[in-house]
Short mmCIF file of C-alpha atoms in Angstrom, two decimals:
data_model
loop_
_atom_site.label_atom_id
_atom_site.label_comp_id
_atom_site.label_asym_id
_atom_site.label_seq_id
_atom_site.Cartn_x
_atom_site.Cartn_y
_atom_site.Cartn_z
CA MET Q 1 -20.40 -0.78 -41.20
CA PRO Q 2 -19.59 -4.31 -42.40
CA SER Q 3 -21.21 -6.93 -40.18
CA ARG Q 4 -17.83 -8.46 -39.26
CA PHE Q 5 -16.98 -5.29 -37.34
CA ILE Q 6 -20.20 -5.12 -35.31
CA THR Q 7 -19.10 -7.54 -32.60
CA PRO Q 8 -15.65 -5.98 -32.06
CA VAL Q 9 -17.19 -2.50 -31.87
CA ILE Q 10 -19.82 -3.65 -29.36
CA ALA Q 11 -17.14 -5.44 -27.31
CA GLY Q 12 -15.00 -2.31 -27.10
CA LEU Q 13 -17.92 0.00 -26.51
CA SER Q 14 -19.25 -2.16 -23.69
CA LEU Q 15 -16.20 -1.28 -21.58
CA LEU Q 16 -16.45 2.40 -22.42
CA LEU Q 17 -20.22 2.56 -21.89
CA GLY Q 18 -19.97 0.53 -18.69
CA PHE Q 19 -17.47 3.01 -17.29
CA THR Q 20 -19.69 5.87 -18.40
CA ALA Q 21 -22.73 4.31 -16.72
CA ALA Q 22 -20.79 3.86 -13.47
CA GLN Q 23 -19.48 7.44 -13.58
CA VAL Q 24 -22.80 9.07 -14.43
CA SER Q 25 -24.91 7.04 -12.01
CA GLY Q 26 -22.34 6.76 -9.23
CA LEU Q 27 -23.21 3.06 -9.07
CA ARG Q 28 -20.45 0.62 -9.94
CA TRP Q 29 -22.95 -2.17 -10.38
CA ALA Q 30 -24.65 -0.22 -13.17
CA GLY Q 31 -21.38 -0.23 -15.07
CA ALA Q 32 -20.96 -3.95 -14.41
CA VAL Q 33 -24.42 -4.63 -15.82
CA VAL Q 34 -23.51 -2.79 -19.04
CA VAL Q 35 -20.20 -4.63 -19.40
CA ILE Q 36 -21.74 -8.05 -18.73
CA ALA Q 37 -24.66 -7.34 -21.06
CA GLY Q 38 -22.21 -6.34 -23.82
CA ALA Q 39 -20.15 -9.49 -23.33
CA ALA Q 40 -23.25 -11.68 -23.29
CA TRP Q 41 -24.58 -10.07 -26.47
CA CYS Q 42 -21.26 -10.61 -28.26
CA VAL Q 43 -21.03 -14.26 -27.22
CA TRP Q 44 -24.69 -14.84 -28.14
CA ARG Q 45 -24.21 -13.24 -31.57
CA GLU Q 46 -21.07 -15.23 -32.39
CA ARG Q 47 -21.89 -18.55 -30.73
CA ARG Q 48 -22.78 -20.40 -33.94
CA ARG Q 49 -20.02 -19.19 -36.22
CA THR Q 50 -17.02 -18.83 -33.94
CA PRO Q 51 -15.37 -21.75 -32.11
CA TRP Q 52 -16.11 -21.75 -28.37
CA TRP Q 53 -12.44 -21.52 -27.44
CA ARG Q 54 -12.03 -18.26 -29.36
CA LEU Q 55 -15.04 -16.81 -27.57
CA ALA Q 56 -13.58 -17.95 -24.24
CA ILE Q 57 -10.30 -16.18 -25.04
CA VAL Q 58 -12.15 -12.98 -25.92
CA VAL Q 59 -14.07 -13.10 -22.62
CA VAL Q 60 -10.82 -13.64 -20.68
CA VAL Q 61 -9.16 -10.78 -22.57
CA GLY Q 62 -12.19 -8.62 -21.78
CA ALA Q 63 -11.78 -9.35 -18.08
CA LEU Q 64 -8.05 -8.58 -18.32
CA CYS Q 65 -8.79 -5.32 -20.14
CA PHE Q 66 -11.27 -4.40 -17.42
CA ALA Q 67 -8.67 -5.06 -14.72
CA GLY Q 68 -5.91 -3.46 -16.78
CA ALA Q 69 -7.90 -0.25 -17.14
CA HIS Q 70 -7.89 0.07 -13.35
CA VAL Q 71 -4.12 -0.40 -13.26
CA LEU Q 72 -3.48 2.00 -16.15
CA SER Q 73 -5.69 4.75 -14.74
CA ASP Q 74 -2.86 6.14 -12.60
CA GLY Q 75 -0.75 6.85 -15.67
CA LEU Q 76 -3.39 7.54 -18.34
CA GLY Q 77 -6.23 8.87 -16.25
CA PRO Q 78 -9.49 6.96 -15.95
CA TRP Q 79 -10.92 7.88 -19.34
CA GLY Q 80 -7.62 7.29 -21.16
CA ALA Q 81 -7.21 3.90 -19.51
CA VAL Q 82 -10.73 2.81 -20.40
CA ALA Q 83 -10.30 4.05 -23.97
CA ALA Q 84 -7.03 2.12 -24.33
CA ALA Q 85 -8.57 -1.03 -22.85
CA SER Q 86 -11.56 -0.69 -25.18
CA VAL Q 87 -9.32 -0.43 -28.24
CA VAL Q 88 -7.33 -3.49 -27.18
CA LEU Q 89 -10.50 -5.50 -26.57
CA ALA Q 90 -11.97 -4.47 -29.92
CA GLY Q 91 -8.74 -5.44 -31.69
CA VAL Q 92 -8.49 -8.85 -30.04
CA THR Q 93 -12.17 -9.47 -30.74
CA ALA Q 94 -11.72 -8.56 -34.41
CA ALA Q 95 -8.77 -10.95 -34.65
CA LEU Q 96 -10.44 -13.90 -32.95
CA VAL Q 97 -14.15 -13.68 -33.69
CA LYS Q 98 -14.51 -15.21 -37.10
CA PRO Q 99 -15.53 -18.56 -38.50
CA ALA Q 100 -13.18 -21.46 -37.95
CA GLN Q 101 -10.89 -22.30 -40.82
CA THR Q 102 -11.81 -25.53 -42.53
CA THR Q 103 -9.46 -27.60 -44.60
CA PRO Q 104 -10.61 -28.48 -48.12
#
């Protein structure tokens, strides 16, 4: 896997794995730990090559995806909603997490 896709994949998987951890353990806080750890890892990995404002947008989108998964679960079911939110987060992360453009 090319290294530019690692962060988007981890971002998306953090939502999915966080939900899985909460479901398997029965502890919502366990899922929260996984989601927060995934977000922290992504920000830490990209902090030197991605402008701070792009990272901030990705974190906000991650929070919106988390909340959106709860809203969508009535229509898509819990796993479908989390999968959809994970795909959206991964896509937004792939679009925003890259080095800033410099003018020659």
